[in-house]
JSON list of N, CA and C in Angstrom, two decimals:
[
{"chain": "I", "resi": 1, "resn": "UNK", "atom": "N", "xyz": [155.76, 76.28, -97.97]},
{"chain": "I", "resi": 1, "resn": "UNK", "atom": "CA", "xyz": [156.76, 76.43, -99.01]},
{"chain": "I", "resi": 1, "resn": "UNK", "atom": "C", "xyz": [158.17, 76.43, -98.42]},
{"chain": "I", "resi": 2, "resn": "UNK", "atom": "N", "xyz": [158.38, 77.36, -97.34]},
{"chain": "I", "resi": 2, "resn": "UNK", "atom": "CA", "xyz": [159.72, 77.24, -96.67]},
{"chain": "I", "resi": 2, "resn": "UNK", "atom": "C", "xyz": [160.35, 76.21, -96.11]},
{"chain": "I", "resi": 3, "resn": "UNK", "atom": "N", "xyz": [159.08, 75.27, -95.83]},
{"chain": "I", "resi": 3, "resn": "UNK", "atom": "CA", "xyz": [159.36, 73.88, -95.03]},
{"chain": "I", "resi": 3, "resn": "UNK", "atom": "C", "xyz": [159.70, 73.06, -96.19]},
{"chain": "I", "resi": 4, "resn": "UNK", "atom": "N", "xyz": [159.53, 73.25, -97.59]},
{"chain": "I", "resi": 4, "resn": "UNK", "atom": "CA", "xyz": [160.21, 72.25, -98.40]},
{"chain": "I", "resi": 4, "resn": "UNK", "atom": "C", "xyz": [161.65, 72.62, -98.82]},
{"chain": "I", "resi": 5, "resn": "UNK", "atom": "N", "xyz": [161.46, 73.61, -99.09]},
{"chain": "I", "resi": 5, "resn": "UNK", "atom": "CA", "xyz": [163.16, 74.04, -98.95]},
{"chain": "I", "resi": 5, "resn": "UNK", "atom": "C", "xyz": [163.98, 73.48, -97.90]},
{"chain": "I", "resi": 6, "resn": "UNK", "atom": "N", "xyz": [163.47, 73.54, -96.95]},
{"chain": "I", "resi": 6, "resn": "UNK", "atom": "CA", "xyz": [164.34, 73.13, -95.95]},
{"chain": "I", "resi": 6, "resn": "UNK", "atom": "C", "xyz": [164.35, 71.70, -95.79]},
{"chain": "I", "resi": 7, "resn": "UNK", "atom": "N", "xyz": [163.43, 70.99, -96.12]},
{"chain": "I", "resi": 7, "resn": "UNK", "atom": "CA", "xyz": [163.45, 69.44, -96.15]},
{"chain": "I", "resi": 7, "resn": "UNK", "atom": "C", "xyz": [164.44, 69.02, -97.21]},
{"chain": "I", "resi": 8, "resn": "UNK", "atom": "N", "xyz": [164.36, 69.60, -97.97]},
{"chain": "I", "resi": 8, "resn": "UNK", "atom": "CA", "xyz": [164.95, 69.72, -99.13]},
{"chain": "I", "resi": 8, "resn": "UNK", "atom": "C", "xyz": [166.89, 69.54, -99.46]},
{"chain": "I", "resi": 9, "resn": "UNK", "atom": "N", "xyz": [166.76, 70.94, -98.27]},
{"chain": "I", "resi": 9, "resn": "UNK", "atom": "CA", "xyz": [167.83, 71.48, -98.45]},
{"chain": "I", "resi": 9, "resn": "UNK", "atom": "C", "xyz": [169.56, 69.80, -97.21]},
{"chain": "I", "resi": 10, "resn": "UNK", "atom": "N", "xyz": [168.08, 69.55, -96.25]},
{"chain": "I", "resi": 10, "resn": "UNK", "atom": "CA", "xyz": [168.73, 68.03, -95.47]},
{"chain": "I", "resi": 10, "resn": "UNK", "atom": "C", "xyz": [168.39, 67.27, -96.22]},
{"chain": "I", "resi": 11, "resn": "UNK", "atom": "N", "xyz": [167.99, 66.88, -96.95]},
{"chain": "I", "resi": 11, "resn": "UNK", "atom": "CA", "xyz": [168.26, 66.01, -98.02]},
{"chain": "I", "resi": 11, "resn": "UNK", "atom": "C", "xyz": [169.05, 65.90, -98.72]},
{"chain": "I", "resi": 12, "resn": "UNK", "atom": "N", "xyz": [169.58, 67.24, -99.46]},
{"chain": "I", "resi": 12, "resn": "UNK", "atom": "CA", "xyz": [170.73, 66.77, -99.68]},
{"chain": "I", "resi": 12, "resn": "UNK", "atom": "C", "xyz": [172.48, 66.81, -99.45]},
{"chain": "I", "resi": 13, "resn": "UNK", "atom": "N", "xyz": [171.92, 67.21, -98.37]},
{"chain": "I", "resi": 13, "resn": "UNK", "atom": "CA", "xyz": [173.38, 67.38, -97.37]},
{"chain": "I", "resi": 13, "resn": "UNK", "atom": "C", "xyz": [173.81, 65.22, -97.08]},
{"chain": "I", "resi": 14, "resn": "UNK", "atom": "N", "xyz": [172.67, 64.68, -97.58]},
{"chain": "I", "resi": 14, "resn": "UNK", "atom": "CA", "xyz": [172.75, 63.48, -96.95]},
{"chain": "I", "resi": 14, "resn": "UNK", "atom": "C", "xyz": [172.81, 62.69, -98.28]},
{"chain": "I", "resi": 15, "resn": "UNK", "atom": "N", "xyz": [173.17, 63.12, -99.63]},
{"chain": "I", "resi": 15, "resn": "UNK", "atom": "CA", "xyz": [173.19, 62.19, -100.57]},
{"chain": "I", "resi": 15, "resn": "UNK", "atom": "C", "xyz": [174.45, 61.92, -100.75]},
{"chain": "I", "resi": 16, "resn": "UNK", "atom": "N", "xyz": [174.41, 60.84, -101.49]},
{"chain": "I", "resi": 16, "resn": "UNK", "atom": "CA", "xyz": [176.19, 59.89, -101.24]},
{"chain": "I", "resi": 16, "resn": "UNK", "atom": "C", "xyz": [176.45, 59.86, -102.91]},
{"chain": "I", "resi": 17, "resn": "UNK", "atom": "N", "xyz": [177.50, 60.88, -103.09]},
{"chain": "I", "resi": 17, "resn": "UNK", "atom": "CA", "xyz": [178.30, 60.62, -104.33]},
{"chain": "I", "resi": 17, "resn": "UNK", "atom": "C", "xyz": [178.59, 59.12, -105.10]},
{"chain": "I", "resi": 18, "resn": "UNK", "atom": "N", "xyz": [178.20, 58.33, -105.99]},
{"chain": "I", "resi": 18, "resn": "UNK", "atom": "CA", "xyz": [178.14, 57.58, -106.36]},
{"chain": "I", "resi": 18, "resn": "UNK", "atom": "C", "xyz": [179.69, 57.41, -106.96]},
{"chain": "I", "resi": 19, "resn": "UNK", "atom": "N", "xyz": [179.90, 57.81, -107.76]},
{"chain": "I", "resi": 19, "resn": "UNK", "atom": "CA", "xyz": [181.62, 58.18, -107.73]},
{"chain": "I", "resi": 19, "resn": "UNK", "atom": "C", "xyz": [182.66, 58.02, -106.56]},
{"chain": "I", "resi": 20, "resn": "UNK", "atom": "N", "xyz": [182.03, 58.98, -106.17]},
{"chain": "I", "resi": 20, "resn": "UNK", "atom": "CA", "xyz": [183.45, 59.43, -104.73]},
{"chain": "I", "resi": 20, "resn": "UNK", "atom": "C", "xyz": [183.14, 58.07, -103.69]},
{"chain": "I", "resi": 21, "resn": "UNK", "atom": "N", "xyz": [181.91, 57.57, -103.77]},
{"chain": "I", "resi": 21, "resn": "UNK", "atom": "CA", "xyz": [181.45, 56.38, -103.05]},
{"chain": "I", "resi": 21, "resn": "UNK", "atom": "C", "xyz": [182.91, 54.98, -103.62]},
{"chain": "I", "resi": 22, "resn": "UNK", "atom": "N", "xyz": [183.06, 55.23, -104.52]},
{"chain": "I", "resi": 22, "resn": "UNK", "atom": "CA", "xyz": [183.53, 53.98, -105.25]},
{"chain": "I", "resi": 22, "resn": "UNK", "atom": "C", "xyz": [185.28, 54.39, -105.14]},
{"chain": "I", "resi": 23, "resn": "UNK", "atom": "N", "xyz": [185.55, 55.52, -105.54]},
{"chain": "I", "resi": 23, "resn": "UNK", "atom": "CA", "xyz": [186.57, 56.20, -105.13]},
{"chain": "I", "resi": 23, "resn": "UNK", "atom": "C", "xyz": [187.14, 55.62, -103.56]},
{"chain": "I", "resi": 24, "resn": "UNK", "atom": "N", "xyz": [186.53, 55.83, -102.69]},
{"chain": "I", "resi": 24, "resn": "UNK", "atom": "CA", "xyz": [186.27, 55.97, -100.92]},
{"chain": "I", "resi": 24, "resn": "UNK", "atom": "C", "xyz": [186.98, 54.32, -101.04]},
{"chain": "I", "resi": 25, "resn": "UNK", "atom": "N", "xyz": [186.05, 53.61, -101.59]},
{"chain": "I", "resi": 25, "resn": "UNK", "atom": "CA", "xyz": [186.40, 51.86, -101.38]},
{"chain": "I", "resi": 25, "resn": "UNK", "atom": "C", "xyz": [187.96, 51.76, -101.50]},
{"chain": "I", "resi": 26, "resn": "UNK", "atom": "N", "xyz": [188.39, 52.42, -103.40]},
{"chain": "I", "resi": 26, "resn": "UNK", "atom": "CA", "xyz": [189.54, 52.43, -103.66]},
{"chain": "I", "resi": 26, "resn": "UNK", "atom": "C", "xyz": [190.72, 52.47, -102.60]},
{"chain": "I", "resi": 27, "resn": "UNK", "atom": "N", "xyz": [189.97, 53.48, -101.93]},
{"chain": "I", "resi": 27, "resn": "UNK", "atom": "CA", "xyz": [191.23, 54.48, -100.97]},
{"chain": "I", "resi": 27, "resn": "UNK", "atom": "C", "xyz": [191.57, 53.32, -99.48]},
{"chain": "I", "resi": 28, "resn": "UNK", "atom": "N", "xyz": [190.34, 53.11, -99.83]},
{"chain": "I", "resi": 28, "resn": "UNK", "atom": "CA", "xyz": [190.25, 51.87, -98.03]},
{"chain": "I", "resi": 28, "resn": "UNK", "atom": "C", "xyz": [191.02, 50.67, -98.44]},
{"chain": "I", "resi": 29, "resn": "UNK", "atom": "N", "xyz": [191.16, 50.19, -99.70]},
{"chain": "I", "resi": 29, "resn": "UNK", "atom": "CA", "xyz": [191.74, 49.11, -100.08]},
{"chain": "I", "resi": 29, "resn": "UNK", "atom": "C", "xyz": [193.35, 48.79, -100.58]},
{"chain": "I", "resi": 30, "resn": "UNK", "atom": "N", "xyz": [193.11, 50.02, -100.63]},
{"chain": "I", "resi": 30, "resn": "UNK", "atom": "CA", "xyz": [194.82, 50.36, -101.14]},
{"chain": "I", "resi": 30, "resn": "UNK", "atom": "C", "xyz": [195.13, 50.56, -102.71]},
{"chain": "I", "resi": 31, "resn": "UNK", "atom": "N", "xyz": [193.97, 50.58, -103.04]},
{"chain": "I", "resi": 31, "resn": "UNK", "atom": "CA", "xyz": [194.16, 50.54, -104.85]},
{"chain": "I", "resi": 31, "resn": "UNK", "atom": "C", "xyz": [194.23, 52.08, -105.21]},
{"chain": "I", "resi": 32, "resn": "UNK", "atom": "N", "xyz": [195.70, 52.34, -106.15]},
{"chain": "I", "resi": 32, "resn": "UNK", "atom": "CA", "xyz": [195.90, 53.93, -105.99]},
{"chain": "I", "resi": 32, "resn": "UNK", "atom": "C", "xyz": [194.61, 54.35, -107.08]},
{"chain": "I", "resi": 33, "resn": "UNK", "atom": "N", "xyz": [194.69, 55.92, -106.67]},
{"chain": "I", "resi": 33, "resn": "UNK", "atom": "CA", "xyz": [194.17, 56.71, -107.49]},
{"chain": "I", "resi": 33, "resn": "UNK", "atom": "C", "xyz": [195.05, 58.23, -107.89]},
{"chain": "I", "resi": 34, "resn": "UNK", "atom": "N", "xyz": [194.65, 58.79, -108.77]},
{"chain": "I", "resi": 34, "resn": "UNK", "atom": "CA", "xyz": [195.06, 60.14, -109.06]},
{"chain": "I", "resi": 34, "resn": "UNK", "atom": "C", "xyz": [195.33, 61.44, -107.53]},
{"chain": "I", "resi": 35, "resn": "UNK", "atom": "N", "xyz": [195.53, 61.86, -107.80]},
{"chain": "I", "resi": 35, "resn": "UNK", "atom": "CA", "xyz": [196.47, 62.94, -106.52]},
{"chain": "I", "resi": 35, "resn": "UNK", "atom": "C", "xyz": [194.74, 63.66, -106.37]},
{"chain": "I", "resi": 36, "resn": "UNK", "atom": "N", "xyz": [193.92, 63.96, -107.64]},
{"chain": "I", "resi": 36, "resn": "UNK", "atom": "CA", "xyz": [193.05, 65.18, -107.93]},
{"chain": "I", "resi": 36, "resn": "UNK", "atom": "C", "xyz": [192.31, 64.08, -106.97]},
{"chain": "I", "resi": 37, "resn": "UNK", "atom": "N", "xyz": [192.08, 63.38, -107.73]},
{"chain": "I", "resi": 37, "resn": "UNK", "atom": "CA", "xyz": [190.96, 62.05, -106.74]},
{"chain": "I", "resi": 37, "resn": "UNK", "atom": "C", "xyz": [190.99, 62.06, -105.53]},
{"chain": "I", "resi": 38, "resn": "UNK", "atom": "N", "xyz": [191.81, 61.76, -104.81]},
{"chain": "I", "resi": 38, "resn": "UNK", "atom": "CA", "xyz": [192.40, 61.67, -103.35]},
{"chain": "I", "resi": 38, "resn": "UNK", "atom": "C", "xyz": [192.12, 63.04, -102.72]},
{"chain": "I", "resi": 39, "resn": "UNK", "atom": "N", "xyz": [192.42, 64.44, -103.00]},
{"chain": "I", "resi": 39, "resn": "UNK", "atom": "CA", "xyz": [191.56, 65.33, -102.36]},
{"chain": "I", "resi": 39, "resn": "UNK", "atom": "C", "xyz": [190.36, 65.31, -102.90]},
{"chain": "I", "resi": 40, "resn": "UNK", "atom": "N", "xyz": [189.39, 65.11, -103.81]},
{"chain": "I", "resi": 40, "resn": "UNK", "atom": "CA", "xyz": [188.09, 65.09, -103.54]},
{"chain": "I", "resi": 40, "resn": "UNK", "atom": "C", "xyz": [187.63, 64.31, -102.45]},
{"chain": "I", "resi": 41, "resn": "UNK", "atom": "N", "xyz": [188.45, 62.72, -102.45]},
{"chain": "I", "resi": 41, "resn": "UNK", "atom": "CA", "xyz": [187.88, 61.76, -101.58]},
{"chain": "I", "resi": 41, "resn": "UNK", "atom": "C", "xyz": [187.54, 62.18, -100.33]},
{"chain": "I", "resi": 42, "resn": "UNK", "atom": "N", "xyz": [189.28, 63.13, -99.57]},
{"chain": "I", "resi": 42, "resn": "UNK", "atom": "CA", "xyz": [189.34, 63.56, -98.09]},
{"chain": "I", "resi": 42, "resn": "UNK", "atom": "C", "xyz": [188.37, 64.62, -98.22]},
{"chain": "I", "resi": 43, "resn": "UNK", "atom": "N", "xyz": [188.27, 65.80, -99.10]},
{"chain": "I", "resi": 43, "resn": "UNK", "atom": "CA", "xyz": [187.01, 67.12, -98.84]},
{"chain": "I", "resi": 43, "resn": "UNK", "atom": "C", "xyz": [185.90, 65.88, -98.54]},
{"chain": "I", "resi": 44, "resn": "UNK", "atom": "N", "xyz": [185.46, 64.86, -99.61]},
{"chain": "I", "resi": 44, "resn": "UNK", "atom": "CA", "xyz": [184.12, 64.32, -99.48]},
{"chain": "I", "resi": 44, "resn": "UNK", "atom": "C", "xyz": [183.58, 63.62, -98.21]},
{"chain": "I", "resi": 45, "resn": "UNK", "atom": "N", "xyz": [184.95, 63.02, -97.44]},
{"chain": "I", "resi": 45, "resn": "UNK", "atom": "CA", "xyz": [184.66, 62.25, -96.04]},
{"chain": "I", "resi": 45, "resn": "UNK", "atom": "C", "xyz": [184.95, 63.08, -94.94]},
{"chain": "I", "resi": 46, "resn": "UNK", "atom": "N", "xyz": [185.50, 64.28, -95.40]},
{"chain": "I", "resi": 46, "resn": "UNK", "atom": "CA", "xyz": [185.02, 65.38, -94.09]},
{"chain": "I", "resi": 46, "resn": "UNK", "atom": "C", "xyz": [183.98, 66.01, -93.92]},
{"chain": "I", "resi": 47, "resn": "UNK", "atom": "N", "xyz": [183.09, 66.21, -95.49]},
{"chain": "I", "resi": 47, "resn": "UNK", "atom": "CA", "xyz": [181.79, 66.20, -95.56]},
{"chain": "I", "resi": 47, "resn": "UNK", "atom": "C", "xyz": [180.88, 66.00, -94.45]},
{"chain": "I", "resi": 48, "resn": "UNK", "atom": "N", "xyz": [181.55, 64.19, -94.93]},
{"chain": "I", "resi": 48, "resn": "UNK", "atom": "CA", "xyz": [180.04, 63.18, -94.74]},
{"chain": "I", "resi": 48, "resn": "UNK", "atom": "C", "xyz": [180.08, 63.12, -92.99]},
{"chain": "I", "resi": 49, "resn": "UNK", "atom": "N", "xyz": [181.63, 63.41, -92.73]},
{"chain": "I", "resi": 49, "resn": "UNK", "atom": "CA", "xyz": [181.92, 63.63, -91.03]},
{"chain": "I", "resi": 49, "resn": "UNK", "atom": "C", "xyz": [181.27, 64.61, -90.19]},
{"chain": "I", "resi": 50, "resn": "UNK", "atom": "N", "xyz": [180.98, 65.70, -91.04]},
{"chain": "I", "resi": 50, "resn": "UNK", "atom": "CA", "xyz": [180.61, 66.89, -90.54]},
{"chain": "I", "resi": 50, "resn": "UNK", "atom": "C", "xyz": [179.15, 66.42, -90.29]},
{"chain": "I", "resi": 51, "resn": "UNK", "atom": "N", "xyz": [178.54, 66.26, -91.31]},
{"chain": "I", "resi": 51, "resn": "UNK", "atom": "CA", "xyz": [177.14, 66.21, -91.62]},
{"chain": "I", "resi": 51, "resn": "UNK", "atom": "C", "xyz": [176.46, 64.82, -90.64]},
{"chain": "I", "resi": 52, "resn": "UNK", "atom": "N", "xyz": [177.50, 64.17, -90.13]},
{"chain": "I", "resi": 52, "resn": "UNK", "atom": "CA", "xyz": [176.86, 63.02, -89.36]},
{"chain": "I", "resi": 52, "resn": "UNK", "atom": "C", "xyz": [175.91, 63.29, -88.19]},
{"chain": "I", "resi": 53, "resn": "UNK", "atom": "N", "xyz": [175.08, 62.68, -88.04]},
{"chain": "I", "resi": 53, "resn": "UNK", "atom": "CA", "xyz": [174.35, 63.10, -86.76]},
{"chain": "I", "resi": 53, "resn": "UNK", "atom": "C", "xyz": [174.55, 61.66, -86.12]},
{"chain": "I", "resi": 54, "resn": "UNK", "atom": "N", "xyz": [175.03, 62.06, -84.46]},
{"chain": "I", "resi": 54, "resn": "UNK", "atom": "CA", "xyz": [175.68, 61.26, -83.34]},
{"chain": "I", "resi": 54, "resn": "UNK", "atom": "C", "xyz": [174.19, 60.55, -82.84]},
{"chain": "I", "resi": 55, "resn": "UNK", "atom": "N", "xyz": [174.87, 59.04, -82.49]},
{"chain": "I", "resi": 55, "resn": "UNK", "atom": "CA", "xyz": [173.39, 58.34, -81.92]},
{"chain": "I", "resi": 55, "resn": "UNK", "atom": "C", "xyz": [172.58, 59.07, -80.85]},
{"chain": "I", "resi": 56, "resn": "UNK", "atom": "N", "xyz": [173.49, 59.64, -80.18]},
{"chain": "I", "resi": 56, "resn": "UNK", "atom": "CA", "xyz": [172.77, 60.89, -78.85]},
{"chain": "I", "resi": 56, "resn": "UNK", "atom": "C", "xyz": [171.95, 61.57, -79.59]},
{"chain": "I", "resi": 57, "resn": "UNK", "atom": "N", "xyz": [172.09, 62.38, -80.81]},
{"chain": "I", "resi": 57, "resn": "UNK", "atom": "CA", "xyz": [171.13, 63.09, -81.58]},
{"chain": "I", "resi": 57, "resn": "UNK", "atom": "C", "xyz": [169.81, 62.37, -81.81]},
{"chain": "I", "resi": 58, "resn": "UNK", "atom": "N", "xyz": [170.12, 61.48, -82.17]},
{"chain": "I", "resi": 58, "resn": "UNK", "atom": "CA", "xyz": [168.87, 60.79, -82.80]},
{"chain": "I", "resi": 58, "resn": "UNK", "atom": "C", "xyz": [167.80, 60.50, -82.32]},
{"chain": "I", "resi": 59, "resn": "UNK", "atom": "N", "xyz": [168.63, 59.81, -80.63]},
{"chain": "I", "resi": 59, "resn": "UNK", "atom": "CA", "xyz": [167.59, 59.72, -79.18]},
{"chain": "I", "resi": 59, "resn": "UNK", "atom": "C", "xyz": [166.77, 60.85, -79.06]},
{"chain": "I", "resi": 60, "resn": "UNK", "atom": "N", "xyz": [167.36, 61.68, -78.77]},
{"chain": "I", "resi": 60, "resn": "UNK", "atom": "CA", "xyz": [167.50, 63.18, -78.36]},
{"chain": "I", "resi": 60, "resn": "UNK", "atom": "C", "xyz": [166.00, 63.34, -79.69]},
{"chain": "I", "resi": 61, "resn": "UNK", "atom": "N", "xyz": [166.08, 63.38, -80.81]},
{"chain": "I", "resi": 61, "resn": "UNK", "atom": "CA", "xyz": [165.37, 63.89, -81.79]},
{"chain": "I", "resi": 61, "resn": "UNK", "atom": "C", "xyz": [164.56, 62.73, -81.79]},
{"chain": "I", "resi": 62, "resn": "UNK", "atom": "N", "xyz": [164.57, 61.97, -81.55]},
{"chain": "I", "resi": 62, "resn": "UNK", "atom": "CA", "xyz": [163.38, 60.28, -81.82]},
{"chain": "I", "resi": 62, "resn": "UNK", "atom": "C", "xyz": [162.37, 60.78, -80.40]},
{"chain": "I", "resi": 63, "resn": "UNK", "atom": "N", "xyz": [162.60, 61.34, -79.35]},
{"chain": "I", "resi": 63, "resn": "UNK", "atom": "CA", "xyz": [161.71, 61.42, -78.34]},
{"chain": "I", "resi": 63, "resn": "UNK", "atom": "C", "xyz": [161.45, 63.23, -78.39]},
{"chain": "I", "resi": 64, "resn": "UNK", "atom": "N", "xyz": [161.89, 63.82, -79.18]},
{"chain": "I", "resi": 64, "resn": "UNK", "atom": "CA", "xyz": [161.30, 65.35, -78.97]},
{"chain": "I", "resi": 64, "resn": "UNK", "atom": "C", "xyz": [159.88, 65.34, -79.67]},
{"chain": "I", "resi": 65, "resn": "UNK", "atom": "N", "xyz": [158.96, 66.13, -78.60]},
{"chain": "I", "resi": 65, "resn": "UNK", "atom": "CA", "xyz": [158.06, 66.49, -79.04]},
{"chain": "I", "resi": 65, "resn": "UNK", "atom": "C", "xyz": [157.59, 67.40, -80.17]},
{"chain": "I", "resi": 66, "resn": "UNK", "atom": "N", "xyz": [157.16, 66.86, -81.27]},
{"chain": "I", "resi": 66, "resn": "UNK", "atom": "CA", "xyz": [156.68, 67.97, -82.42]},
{"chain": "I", "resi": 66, "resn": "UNK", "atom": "C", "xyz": [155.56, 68.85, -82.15]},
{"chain": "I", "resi": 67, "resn": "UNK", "atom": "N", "xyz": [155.62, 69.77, -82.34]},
{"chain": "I", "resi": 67, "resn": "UNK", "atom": "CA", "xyz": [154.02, 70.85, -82.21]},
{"chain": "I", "resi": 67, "resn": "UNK", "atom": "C", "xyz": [153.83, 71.34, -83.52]}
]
């Protein structure tokens, strides 16, 4: 039971705002948006910054042994 919570819980640390996704393009392209918009965008891509896992991780976690 605890192990789905927690599967759970990285799951959705890793879902992508469908909105703020489209927003994000806006911002990369130069097409303005609202002031409110623009800090959701930056909270949302410091998010997705935080939450990244580095290719070293992955190695690192692709060859650890599970028990």
């Amino acid at each position: 039971m605890d192990y789905l919570k927690i599967i759970n819980m990285k799951f959705r640390k890793t879902l992508v705002d469908k909105r703020l996704e489209e927003l994000s393009d806006k911002v990369r392209r130069g097409t303005p948006i609202l002031m409110s918009e623009a800090i959701e965008v930056i909270e949302y891509q410091e998010m997705l910054k935080k939450n990244k896992i580095t290719l070293k991780d992955r190695f690192v976690n692709f060859f650890k042994i599970k028990k």
